[in-house]
Amino acid sequence: MNIVFNDSMTMPNVTFCMSKKQAWSHFKLNESAPVDEWDMIVDESLANMTDHDSFMKLPWDYRLVMEAYDMIATYNSLERETTAHGSARSINIFRISPRLAAKRKTFKKWMEVLESRNITFEEFTQKTGTEVMRRSMQRFQRTTFNEDLVIKTKLRTSWISQMQICFQPWFDTDNFYSIEDQGNFFTMLLSHNAENLNGEHLECMSVDFHGRPSSLNRFMEGKGRARDGFTSELCAGMRHEVSVEVRALYQMLENDEPGKACRDVEEGEDSEFDCRSRCRMEMIRDMCKCTALSLSYLAKDDLDKFPLCDYTKCEVDVQKGNYSDSECANRCFRDCRQIRYEIDHEVQGRMVRPDLTLINLNWGSFEYLTMEQQWKYSITAFIAALGGSIGMWLGLSILSLIQGGTYLYTYLTKKVVKEKILKKVSEAPSRRRESKLSGLADLPTKKISIGANPFENPFHPPPSPSPSYELNVSTTISFRSRASPELRKKGKKVVEVSPPGYSRSPNPTKIQVD
């Protein structure tokens, strides 16, 4: 455990969530207006946005915003905001329910609009979130104490549902700066239509410094998790001062132990939330042979094989089927790098204007505790400890081990080679067996110094080689037909031996052969 002192802190990934009722407070609905008038205005607005750029850049009428919001929220509810079997049941109800016929028709129209203008569902979500929030957002700014530095802050929509909309400050590479000073580092000023909300219960907003996309993310995590870095008491019409600082940073080793299993998440890899979302996408693909719209941002290059879902064509047998993604979700782990935040929230009273809400985020201390798990033995420490133990208890050194290993390798190699040769010789014809065996016996052997027996007594002199003598006698033996009369009379055969270098000797040596 160590204490870390820093000159600056990295800007945390902040997520704000607002209730749908507060976000829609600027939309004044005329319930007495005919439906045909609504549809006519929507169709005229879409007719003026014929390509991708105009659709993404031109402002929308609030009717388009409400229809688009309802479509995205419905698909999120069908595909993500329920259990796996509940998702299958909801998709089946959406397909066959008569009271949802108008909604199915509207969604089909919007899907044709997106396809004709080459707009992805993720782009559609970002545009819808921006159109909802631009009516409420008065200030959304990353702040510093450097008056000459202006940081451009973008808004990214992370979640749209029937209950809430969540969004985050987004920075490009040129506008991402660390927090250099204690105090205020982010300010958000929101407005709402107090007349439309008069007398209605309004849920307070929330802020999450872990950057989780929505409140659903906290409930998707495993049990026993710390609920730090989160507050949900940012009520409308008030001035809020939220101070945050890092309390501790934990770095665990990758493990599979129950309750604390984790993995190191590298850049470009799925987080735990995206991993669980991908499991749901794979389940819907197996069930409907298509890609869920709210999860299409996870799809790579396989949209040709699994196109975006049209749930009117997806027939699901809910009674007989048992749909689950738990087996896949069990392979999703938390990040081994865990940060714990400490939050202090103070309400500074009501705003002068009751339709405004001010939220200031302030950074506290730059010091925090770190706790890191490390292996007790590294490879170097293990080799050093092993060598010390061998030297202590066996009296050997690392060179002795190398020499012993080399000796065993040399010995076993020779033995294997001889066995292979003997096997080949035994399979050869019998007429070649003796020649090969004699050649094998005469094979020269040469000892390698590093392969010598390390356990051999170095003080014992090597045995002296026994002297060998070679007798080279060249004798010419000739048989002559003539013999002495005495031997011929007795019937004896005479062999004459000639000295070397002579074919015949005048005084041949005679050997009597009985």
Short mmCIF file of C-alpha atoms in Angstrom, two decimals:
data_model
loop_
_atom_site.label_atom_id
_atom_site.label_comp_id
_atom_site.label_asym_id
_atom_site.label_seq_id
_atom_site.Cartn_x
_atom_site.Cartn_y
_atom_site.Cartn_z
CA MET A 1 0.00 0.00 0.00
CA ASN A 2 1.40 3.38 -1.04
CA ILE A 3 0.33 7.02 -1.07
CA VAL A 4 0.49 8.67 -4.49
CA PHE A 5 1.08 12.41 -4.81
CA ASN A 6 0.12 13.99 -8.13
CA ASP A 7 0.41 17.37 -9.80
CA SER A 8 -2.73 16.70 -11.86
CA MET A 9 -5.56 14.20 -12.24
CA THR A 10 -7.10 12.62 -15.32
CA MET A 11 -10.53 13.88 -16.24
CA PRO A 12 -12.98 11.14 -15.11
CA ASN A 13 -15.62 9.67 -17.39
CA VAL A 14 -18.75 11.41 -16.08
CA THR A 15 -22.32 10.32 -16.90
CA PHE A 16 -25.41 12.42 -16.15
CA CYS A 17 -28.90 10.91 -16.19
CA MET A 18 -32.16 12.85 -16.41
CA SER A 19 -35.72 11.57 -16.23
CA LYS A 20 -37.72 11.41 -19.44
CA LYS A 21 -40.38 13.65 -17.92
CA GLN A 22 -37.88 16.43 -17.27
CA ALA A 23 -36.29 16.03 -20.72
CA TRP A 24 -39.72 16.23 -22.41
CA SER A 25 -40.90 19.21 -20.36
CA HIS A 26 -40.26 21.52 -23.34
CA PHE A 27 -42.61 19.52 -25.57
CA LYS A 28 -46.16 20.85 -25.31
CA LEU A 29 -48.53 18.20 -26.60
CA ASN A 30 -51.91 19.07 -28.05
CA GLU A 31 -53.91 15.95 -27.36
CA SER A 32 -56.94 17.29 -29.23
CA ALA A 33 -55.02 17.66 -32.51
CA PRO A 34 -55.86 15.04 -35.15
CA VAL A 35 -53.39 12.28 -35.87
CA ASP A 36 -53.34 13.08 -39.60
CA GLU A 37 -52.00 16.55 -38.88
CA TRP A 38 -49.16 15.07 -36.80
CA ASP A 39 -48.24 12.59 -39.54
CA MET A 40 -48.35 15.28 -42.22
CA ILE A 41 -45.89 17.53 -40.34
CA VAL A 42 -43.52 14.61 -39.73
CA ASP A 43 -43.60 13.56 -43.39
CA GLU A 44 -42.96 17.13 -44.58
CA SER A 45 -39.99 17.50 -42.23
CA LEU A 46 -38.47 14.22 -43.39
CA ALA A 47 -39.00 15.22 -47.03
CA ASN A 48 -36.78 18.26 -46.45
CA MET A 49 -33.93 16.04 -45.20
CA THR A 50 -33.16 13.87 -48.19
CA ASP A 51 -29.54 12.92 -47.50
CA HIS A 52 -27.25 11.99 -44.63
CA ASP A 53 -25.82 15.45 -43.94
CA SER A 54 -29.12 17.31 -43.90
CA PHE A 55 -30.67 14.67 -41.65
CA MET A 56 -27.83 14.97 -39.12
CA LYS A 57 -27.34 18.77 -39.22
CA LEU A 58 -30.77 20.38 -39.62
CA PRO A 59 -32.85 20.98 -36.45
CA TRP A 60 -35.87 18.74 -35.94
CA ASP A 61 -39.44 19.54 -35.11
CA TYR A 62 -40.40 18.28 -31.66
CA ARG A 63 -42.75 15.72 -33.26
CA LEU A 64 -39.82 14.06 -35.00
CA VAL A 65 -37.87 14.11 -31.74
CA MET A 66 -40.67 12.43 -29.81
CA GLU A 67 -41.21 9.72 -32.44
CA ALA A 68 -37.49 8.99 -32.71
CA TYR A 69 -37.10 8.96 -28.91
CA ASP A 70 -40.03 6.56 -28.52
CA MET A 71 -38.60 4.22 -31.16
CA ILE A 72 -35.13 4.05 -29.56
CA ALA A 73 -36.57 3.67 -26.05
CA THR A 74 -38.88 0.86 -27.18
CA TYR A 75 -36.06 -1.13 -28.75
CA ASN A 76 -33.92 -0.63 -25.65
CA SER A 77 -36.78 -1.97 -23.53
CA LEU A 78 -37.28 -4.98 -25.81
CA GLU A 79 -33.63 -5.90 -26.15
CA ARG A 80 -31.79 -4.80 -23.01
CA GLU A 81 -33.91 -3.61 -20.09
CA THR A 82 -35.16 -7.06 -19.15
CA THR A 83 -34.01 -10.64 -18.66
CA ALA A 84 -33.13 -12.91 -21.56
CA HIS A 85 -36.44 -14.79 -21.45
CA GLY A 86 -38.27 -11.51 -20.82
CA SER A 87 -36.68 -10.12 -23.97
CA ALA A 88 -37.99 -13.06 -26.01
CA ARG A 89 -41.46 -12.59 -24.52
CA SER A 90 -41.46 -8.83 -25.22
CA ILE A 91 -40.37 -9.38 -28.84
CA ASN A 92 -43.19 -11.87 -29.33
CA ILE A 93 -45.76 -9.46 -27.84
CA PHE A 94 -44.47 -6.62 -30.02
CA ARG A 95 -44.95 -8.82 -33.10
CA ILE A 96 -48.51 -10.05 -32.47
CA SER A 97 -50.19 -7.45 -30.23
CA PRO A 98 -53.00 -5.57 -32.09
CA ARG A 99 -52.67 -2.46 -29.91
CA LEU A 100 -49.06 -2.04 -31.08
CA ALA A 101 -49.95 -2.05 -34.78
CA ALA A 102 -49.60 1.75 -35.12
CA LYS A 103 -46.21 1.67 -33.39
CA ARG A 104 -44.99 -1.12 -35.69
CA LYS A 105 -46.05 0.95 -38.71
CA THR A 106 -44.25 4.06 -37.42
CA PHE A 107 -41.06 2.16 -36.66
CA LYS A 108 -41.05 0.59 -40.12
CA LYS A 109 -41.32 4.06 -41.67
CA TRP A 110 -38.35 5.29 -39.65
CA MET A 111 -36.26 2.24 -40.59
CA GLU A 112 -36.88 2.98 -44.27
CA VAL A 113 -35.81 6.60 -43.68
CA LEU A 114 -32.56 5.51 -42.02
CA GLU A 115 -31.79 2.99 -44.74
CA SER A 116 -32.46 5.43 -47.59
CA ARG A 117 -30.17 8.06 -46.04
CA ASN A 118 -27.44 5.58 -45.04
CA ILE A 119 -27.68 6.40 -41.33
CA THR A 120 -26.63 3.89 -38.69
CA PHE A 121 -28.72 3.30 -35.59
CA GLU A 122 -25.91 4.72 -33.42
CA GLU A 123 -25.91 7.97 -35.42
CA PHE A 124 -29.69 8.04 -35.14
CA THR A 125 -29.41 7.69 -31.34
CA GLN A 126 -26.85 10.50 -31.06
CA LYS A 127 -28.92 12.86 -33.20
CA THR A 128 -32.07 12.15 -31.20
CA GLY A 129 -30.29 12.68 -27.87
CA THR A 130 -28.82 15.96 -29.08
CA GLU A 131 -32.23 17.22 -30.23
CA VAL A 132 -33.76 16.34 -26.85
CA MET A 133 -31.01 17.97 -24.79
CA ARG A 134 -30.47 21.12 -26.87
CA ARG A 135 -33.78 22.49 -25.59
CA SER A 136 -32.67 21.98 -21.98
CA MET A 137 -28.93 22.62 -22.09
CA GLN A 138 -27.89 26.17 -21.24
CA ARG A 139 -24.27 25.45 -20.35
CA PHE A 140 -22.26 22.27 -20.65
CA GLN A 141 -18.62 23.21 -20.23
CA ARG A 142 -15.29 21.85 -19.04
CA THR A 143 -13.76 24.66 -16.96
CA THR A 144 -10.21 25.59 -15.91
CA PHE A 145 -8.53 28.42 -14.04
CA ASN A 146 -6.64 29.31 -17.21
CA GLU A 147 -8.75 32.06 -18.76
CA ASP A 148 -6.95 31.78 -22.10
CA LEU A 149 -7.77 28.09 -22.48
CA VAL A 150 -11.13 27.24 -24.04
CA ILE A 151 -12.00 23.54 -24.09
CA LYS A 152 -14.61 22.45 -26.62
CA THR A 153 -17.06 20.08 -24.97
CA LYS A 154 -19.36 17.83 -26.97
CA LEU A 155 -22.39 15.90 -25.78
CA ARG A 156 -22.65 12.16 -26.27
CA THR A 157 -25.87 10.26 -25.57
CA SER A 158 -25.15 6.99 -23.79
CA TRP A 159 -28.70 5.78 -23.03
CA ILE A 160 -32.30 6.42 -24.04
CA SER A 161 -35.15 4.58 -22.37
CA GLN A 162 -38.76 5.08 -21.31
CA MET A 163 -37.51 6.13 -17.87
CA GLN A 164 -34.46 8.33 -18.47
CA ILE A 165 -31.92 9.73 -20.88
CA CYS A 166 -28.20 9.60 -20.01
CA PHE A 167 -25.43 11.68 -21.57
CA GLN A 168 -21.71 12.36 -21.14
CA PRO A 169 -19.24 15.16 -21.90
CA TRP A 170 -17.14 14.10 -24.87
CA PHE A 171 -13.72 15.45 -25.88
CA ASP A 172 -11.57 14.89 -28.93
CA THR A 173 -7.80 14.47 -28.75
CA ASP A 174 -7.08 18.19 -29.00
CA ASN A 175 -9.49 19.10 -26.20
CA PHE A 176 -8.76 16.46 -23.59
CA TYR A 177 -6.90 18.10 -20.70
CA SER A 178 -6.03 16.85 -17.24
CA ILE A 179 -7.33 18.58 -14.13
CA GLU A 180 -4.49 20.88 -13.04
CA ASP A 181 -6.11 22.68 -10.08
CA GLN A 182 -8.37 21.85 -7.21
CA GLY A 183 -11.86 23.29 -7.38
CA ASN A 184 -14.38 23.57 -10.19
CA PHE A 185 -13.60 21.56 -13.33
CA PHE A 186 -17.07 21.14 -14.92
CA THR A 187 -20.31 23.14 -14.96
CA MET A 188 -23.76 22.21 -16.28
CA LEU A 189 -26.74 24.57 -16.35
CA LEU A 190 -30.11 23.12 -17.36
CA SER A 191 -33.54 24.57 -17.92
CA HIS A 192 -36.95 22.94 -17.86
CA ASN A 193 -40.51 24.09 -18.46
CA ALA A 194 -41.86 24.53 -14.95
CA GLU A 195 -45.42 25.11 -16.20
CA ASN A 196 -45.61 21.71 -17.88
CA LEU A 197 -44.24 20.06 -14.73
CA ASN A 198 -46.42 21.95 -12.30
CA GLY A 199 -47.86 19.59 -9.71
CA GLU A 200 -46.08 16.49 -11.05
CA HIS A 201 -43.52 14.42 -9.20
CA LEU A 202 -40.12 14.78 -10.84
CA GLU A 203 -37.26 12.40 -10.16
CA CYS A 204 -33.90 13.95 -9.34
CA MET A 205 -30.97 13.68 -11.74
CA SER A 206 -27.87 11.57 -11.07
CA VAL A 207 -24.15 11.73 -11.81
CA ASP A 208 -21.81 8.74 -12.06
CA PHE A 209 -18.03 9.26 -12.07
CA HIS A 210 -17.36 5.70 -13.23
CA GLY A 211 -18.84 6.55 -16.63
CA ARG A 212 -21.40 3.74 -16.59
CA PRO A 213 -23.79 4.33 -19.51
CA SER A 214 -26.98 4.16 -17.45
CA SER A 215 -28.49 3.09 -14.17
CA LEU A 216 -29.00 -0.35 -15.73
CA ASN A 217 -25.24 -0.88 -15.72
CA ARG A 218 -25.10 -0.83 -11.92
CA PHE A 219 -27.71 -3.59 -11.72
CA MET A 220 -26.04 -5.73 -14.39
CA GLU A 221 -22.86 -5.95 -12.33
CA GLY A 222 -22.25 -8.82 -9.96
CA LYS A 223 -23.38 -8.77 -6.37
CA GLY A 224 -21.23 -7.37 -3.61
CA ARG A 225 -19.92 -4.42 -5.65
CA ALA A 226 -19.16 -1.07 -4.04
CA ARG A 227 -21.68 1.63 -5.00
CA ASP A 228 -19.21 4.48 -4.88
CA GLY A 229 -18.79 7.41 -7.26
CA PHE A 230 -22.53 7.88 -7.69
CA THR A 231 -25.17 10.27 -6.39
CA SER A 232 -28.82 10.61 -7.42
CA GLU A 233 -29.90 13.69 -5.46
CA LEU A 234 -29.48 16.40 -8.11
CA CYS A 235 -33.02 17.73 -7.98
CA ALA A 236 -34.37 20.30 -10.43
CA GLY A 237 -34.53 24.00 -9.53
CA MET A 238 -31.59 23.79 -7.08
CA ARG A 239 -27.90 24.73 -7.00
CA HIS A 240 -25.65 21.70 -6.41
CA GLU A 241 -21.98 21.56 -5.45
CA VAL A 242 -20.51 18.08 -5.95
CA SER A 243 -16.93 17.51 -4.74
CA VAL A 244 -15.14 14.35 -5.81
CA GLU A 245 -11.71 12.84 -5.24
CA VAL A 246 -10.05 9.48 -5.66
CA ARG A 247 -10.07 7.58 -2.40
CA ALA A 248 -8.08 4.53 -3.51
CA LEU A 249 -6.88 2.65 -6.57
CA TYR A 250 -6.74 -1.14 -6.53
CA GLN A 251 -4.77 -3.15 -9.08
CA MET A 252 -5.50 -6.87 -8.84
CA LEU A 253 -3.94 -9.78 -10.65
CA GLU A 254 -6.04 -11.63 -13.19
CA ASN A 255 -7.84 -14.49 -11.44
CA ASP A 256 -10.94 -16.71 -11.57
CA GLU A 257 -11.68 -16.87 -7.86
CA PRO A 258 -15.39 -16.52 -6.99
CA GLY A 259 -16.35 -13.04 -5.91
CA LYS A 260 -13.21 -11.31 -7.19
CA ALA A 261 -12.57 -12.69 -10.68
CA CYS A 262 -11.24 -10.01 -13.01
CA ARG A 263 -9.41 -9.39 -16.28
CA ASP A 264 -7.09 -6.65 -17.52
CA VAL A 265 -9.06 -4.66 -20.09
CA GLU A 266 -6.83 -3.40 -22.87
CA GLU A 267 -7.68 -0.56 -25.22
CA GLY A 268 -10.20 -1.70 -27.81
CA GLU A 269 -11.51 -4.61 -25.71
CA ASP A 270 -15.04 -4.88 -24.35
CA SER A 271 -15.80 -3.60 -20.88
CA GLU A 272 -17.92 -5.73 -18.58
CA PHE A 273 -21.07 -3.88 -19.67
CA ASP A 274 -20.29 -4.27 -23.38
CA CYS A 275 -19.42 -7.93 -22.84
CA ARG A 276 -22.81 -8.62 -21.26
CA SER A 277 -24.50 -6.59 -23.99
CA ARG A 278 -22.71 -8.66 -26.63
CA CYS A 279 -24.06 -11.82 -24.99
CA ARG A 280 -27.59 -10.46 -25.38
CA MET A 281 -26.88 -9.60 -29.02
CA GLU A 282 -25.71 -13.17 -29.69
CA MET A 283 -28.82 -14.58 -28.02
CA ILE A 284 -31.11 -12.46 -30.24
CA ARG A 285 -29.10 -13.50 -33.28
CA ASP A 286 -29.63 -17.16 -32.44
CA MET A 287 -33.32 -16.51 -31.83
CA CYS A 288 -34.21 -14.19 -34.74
CA LYS A 289 -31.22 -14.48 -37.12
CA CYS A 290 -30.76 -10.70 -37.04
CA THR A 291 -28.90 -7.99 -35.12
CA ALA A 292 -30.64 -6.06 -32.33
CA LEU A 293 -30.88 -2.39 -33.25
CA SER A 294 -29.84 -0.99 -29.86
CA LEU A 295 -26.84 -3.36 -29.86
CA SER A 296 -25.79 -2.83 -33.47
CA TYR A 297 -22.85 -0.65 -32.35
CA LEU A 298 -21.19 -3.88 -31.17
CA ALA A 299 -21.50 -5.54 -34.59
CA LYS A 300 -18.34 -5.57 -36.68
CA ASP A 301 -18.50 -6.65 -40.31
CA ASP A 302 -21.28 -9.21 -40.15
CA LEU A 303 -24.36 -7.05 -40.74
CA ASP A 304 -24.69 -8.64 -44.17
CA LYS A 305 -25.14 -12.02 -42.52
CA PHE A 306 -27.24 -10.68 -39.62
CA PRO A 307 -29.13 -7.55 -40.81
CA LEU A 308 -30.93 -5.19 -38.45
CA CYS A 309 -33.97 -6.80 -36.89
CA ASP A 310 -37.51 -6.46 -38.14
CA TYR A 311 -39.32 -8.12 -35.26
CA THR A 312 -42.53 -8.51 -37.26
CA LYS A 313 -40.71 -11.39 -39.01
CA CYS A 314 -39.24 -12.97 -35.88
CA GLU A 315 -41.41 -15.84 -34.65
CA VAL A 316 -40.50 -16.87 -31.11
CA ASP A 317 -42.01 -19.85 -29.29
CA VAL A 318 -41.99 -18.49 -25.76
CA GLN A 319 -43.93 -21.42 -24.28
CA LYS A 320 -41.53 -24.16 -25.36
CA GLY A 321 -38.28 -22.24 -25.62
CA ASN A 322 -36.07 -21.39 -22.66
CA TYR A 323 -33.87 -18.46 -23.61
CA SER A 324 -30.87 -17.47 -21.54
CA ASP A 325 -27.56 -15.65 -21.92
CA SER A 326 -26.20 -16.51 -18.46
CA GLU A 327 -23.63 -19.00 -19.78
CA CYS A 328 -22.10 -16.30 -21.96
CA ALA A 329 -22.40 -13.65 -19.23
CA ASN A 330 -20.41 -15.85 -16.85
CA ARG A 331 -17.39 -15.18 -19.07
CA CYS A 332 -17.66 -11.41 -18.51
CA PHE A 333 -15.40 -10.11 -15.76
CA ARG A 334 -14.79 -6.81 -14.06
CA ASP A 335 -11.69 -4.77 -14.76
CA CYS A 336 -8.75 -5.64 -12.50
CA ARG A 337 -8.06 -1.92 -12.16
CA GLN A 338 -10.62 -0.51 -9.75
CA ILE A 339 -10.94 3.14 -8.70
CA ARG A 340 -12.90 4.16 -5.62
CA TYR A 341 -14.27 7.71 -5.53
CA GLU A 342 -15.40 9.72 -2.54
CA ILE A 343 -18.24 12.18 -3.19
CA ASP A 344 -19.44 15.09 -1.10
CA HIS A 345 -22.74 16.63 -2.25
CA GLU A 346 -24.05 19.93 -0.95
CA VAL A 347 -27.25 21.76 -1.92
CA GLN A 348 -26.68 25.52 -1.94
CA GLY A 349 -30.37 26.40 -2.03
CA ARG A 350 -32.88 27.22 -4.74
CA MET A 351 -32.06 29.03 -7.94
CA VAL A 352 -33.41 32.53 -8.50
CA ARG A 353 -35.25 31.22 -11.53
CA PRO A 354 -37.21 28.07 -10.64
CA ASP A 355 -36.80 26.64 -14.14
CA LEU A 356 -32.99 26.43 -13.88
CA THR A 357 -30.74 23.80 -12.32
CA LEU A 358 -27.02 24.38 -11.73
CA ILE A 359 -24.53 21.56 -11.12
CA ASN A 360 -20.88 22.34 -10.35
CA LEU A 361 -18.36 19.51 -10.21
CA ASN A 362 -15.32 20.23 -8.03
CA TRP A 363 -12.14 18.21 -7.56
CA GLY A 364 -10.72 17.68 -4.09
CA SER A 365 -7.35 16.21 -3.16
CA PHE A 366 -4.78 14.96 -5.66
CA GLU A 367 -3.51 12.34 -3.20
CA TYR A 368 -4.83 8.81 -2.93
CA LEU A 369 -3.89 5.34 -1.73
CA THR A 370 -2.81 2.59 -4.09
CA MET A 371 -2.91 -1.13 -3.43
CA GLU A 372 -1.41 -3.46 -6.01
CA GLN A 373 -1.23 -7.24 -6.09
CA GLN A 374 2.03 -8.71 -7.34
CA TRP A 375 3.34 -12.21 -7.82
CA LYS A 376 5.44 -13.32 -4.84
CA TYR A 377 7.99 -14.85 -7.20
CA SER A 378 8.99 -13.38 -10.51
CA ILE A 379 10.87 -15.55 -13.01
CA THR A 380 14.21 -14.03 -11.99
CA ALA A 381 13.49 -14.40 -8.27
CA PHE A 382 12.36 -18.00 -8.76
CA ILE A 383 15.55 -18.98 -10.62
CA ALA A 384 17.68 -17.25 -7.97
CA ALA A 385 15.84 -18.99 -5.12
CA LEU A 386 16.04 -22.37 -6.88
CA GLY A 387 19.78 -21.98 -7.49
CA GLY A 388 20.37 -20.99 -3.87
CA SER A 389 18.44 -23.99 -2.55
CA ILE A 390 20.30 -26.41 -4.83
CA GLY A 391 23.64 -24.95 -3.81
CA MET A 392 22.71 -25.08 -0.14
CA TRP A 393 21.35 -28.63 0.06
CA LEU A 394 23.09 -30.44 -2.83
CA GLY A 395 26.32 -28.49 -3.14
CA LEU A 396 25.73 -27.89 -6.84
CA SER A 397 25.94 -24.76 -8.90
CA ILE A 398 24.11 -23.71 -12.02
CA LEU A 399 27.13 -24.81 -14.09
CA SER A 400 26.86 -28.29 -12.57
CA LEU A 401 23.23 -28.47 -13.61
CA ILE A 402 24.09 -27.39 -17.15
CA GLN A 403 26.91 -29.94 -17.35
CA GLY A 404 24.73 -32.70 -15.93
CA GLY A 405 21.94 -31.93 -18.36
CA THR A 406 24.38 -31.92 -21.27
CA TYR A 407 25.83 -35.26 -20.16
CA LEU A 408 22.40 -36.88 -19.94
CA TYR A 409 21.45 -35.48 -23.32
CA THR A 410 24.66 -36.79 -24.92
CA TYR A 411 24.32 -40.20 -23.27
CA LEU A 412 20.67 -40.64 -24.20
CA THR A 413 21.27 -39.40 -27.74
CA LYS A 414 24.01 -41.97 -28.33
CA LYS A 415 21.85 -44.70 -26.84
CA VAL A 416 18.90 -43.81 -29.04
CA VAL A 417 21.10 -43.67 -32.15
CA LYS A 418 22.58 -47.09 -31.41
CA GLU A 419 19.14 -48.59 -30.81
CA LYS A 420 17.92 -47.22 -34.14
CA ILE A 421 20.94 -48.65 -35.98
CA LEU A 422 20.56 -52.04 -34.27
CA LYS A 423 16.90 -52.10 -35.23
CA LYS A 424 17.76 -51.39 -38.86
CA VAL A 425 20.48 -54.06 -38.82
CA SER A 426 18.11 -56.66 -37.36
CA GLU A 427 15.66 -56.00 -40.18
CA ALA A 428 18.35 -56.22 -42.90
CA PRO A 429 19.14 -59.52 -44.74
CA SER A 430 21.30 -61.98 -42.84
CA ARG A 431 24.13 -61.72 -45.36
CA ARG A 432 24.69 -58.07 -44.41
CA ARG A 433 24.21 -58.44 -40.67
CA GLU A 434 27.77 -59.39 -39.72
CA SER A 435 29.37 -56.60 -41.73
CA LYS A 436 27.12 -53.94 -40.16
CA LEU A 437 27.63 -55.25 -36.64
CA SER A 438 31.38 -55.30 -37.10
CA GLY A 439 31.25 -51.78 -38.45
CA LEU A 440 29.12 -50.69 -35.49
CA ALA A 441 31.62 -52.16 -33.04
CA ASP A 442 34.43 -50.23 -34.69
CA LEU A 443 32.61 -46.85 -34.67
CA PRO A 444 34.92 -44.20 -33.29
CA THR A 445 33.70 -42.46 -30.15
CA LYS A 446 34.79 -39.04 -29.05
CA LYS A 447 34.06 -37.58 -25.65
CA ILE A 448 32.83 -34.01 -25.46
CA SER A 449 34.21 -32.12 -22.52
CA ILE A 450 30.93 -30.41 -21.61
CA GLY A 451 29.12 -33.71 -21.88
CA ALA A 452 31.43 -35.53 -19.50
CA ASN A 453 30.00 -37.23 -16.45
CA PRO A 454 29.82 -34.48 -13.79
CA PHE A 455 29.80 -37.08 -10.99
CA GLU A 456 33.03 -38.80 -12.12
CA ASN A 457 35.99 -38.63 -9.69
CA PRO A 458 38.29 -35.94 -11.11
CA PHE A 459 41.34 -37.25 -9.10
CA HIS A 460 41.22 -40.83 -10.43
CA PRO A 461 43.70 -41.17 -13.31
CA PRO A 462 42.26 -42.54 -16.52
CA PRO A 463 43.25 -46.16 -17.29
CA SER A 464 46.28 -46.46 -19.56
CA PRO A 465 45.52 -48.11 -22.83
CA SER A 466 46.87 -51.69 -23.17
CA PRO A 467 49.65 -52.10 -25.77
CA SER A 468 48.63 -53.68 -28.99
CA TYR A 469 50.93 -55.50 -31.33
CA GLU A 470 50.41 -56.17 -34.98
CA LEU A 471 52.08 -59.11 -36.64
CA ASN A 472 52.42 -58.71 -40.33
CA VAL A 473 53.74 -61.84 -41.92
CA SER A 474 53.71 -62.33 -45.60
CA THR A 475 54.37 -65.90 -46.63
CA THR A 476 54.15 -67.40 -50.00
CA ILE A 477 53.26 -71.01 -50.04
CA SER A 478 53.76 -72.99 -53.20
CA PHE A 479 52.79 -76.54 -53.85
CA ARG A 480 55.16 -78.54 -55.99
CA SER A 481 54.33 -81.70 -57.68
CA ARG A 482 57.80 -83.09 -57.17
CA ALA A 483 58.80 -84.74 -53.88
CA SER A 484 61.63 -86.77 -52.51
CA PRO A 485 61.65 -90.39 -53.49
CA GLU A 486 61.39 -91.48 -49.89
CA LEU A 487 58.21 -89.50 -49.32
CA ARG A 488 56.72 -90.59 -52.60
CA LYS A 489 57.37 -94.17 -51.71
CA LYS A 490 55.59 -93.72 -48.44
CA GLY A 491 52.68 -91.88 -50.13
CA LYS A 492 53.42 -88.55 -48.48
CA LYS A 493 52.61 -85.10 -50.01
CA VAL A 494 55.30 -82.45 -49.93
CA VAL A 495 54.56 -78.65 -49.70
CA GLU A 496 57.30 -76.26 -50.66
CA VAL A 497 57.35 -72.77 -49.05
CA SER A 498 59.13 -70.02 -50.96
CA PRO A 499 60.53 -66.90 -49.24
CA PRO A 500 58.88 -63.53 -49.92
CA GLY A 501 59.75 -61.98 -53.23
CA TYR A 502 60.48 -65.26 -55.01
CA SER A 503 58.11 -67.28 -57.07
CA ARG A 504 60.32 -70.34 -56.77
CA SER A 505 63.24 -71.02 -54.46
CA PRO A 506 66.24 -73.12 -55.46
CA ASN A 507 66.29 -74.52 -51.94
CA PRO A 508 62.65 -74.78 -51.10
CA THR A 509 61.54 -75.40 -47.56
CA LYS A 510 59.71 -78.63 -47.38
CA ILE A 511 56.91 -79.25 -44.92
CA GLN A 512 55.67 -82.72 -44.44
CA VAL A 513 51.89 -82.94 -44.32
CA ASP A 514 50.44 -86.11 -42.87
#
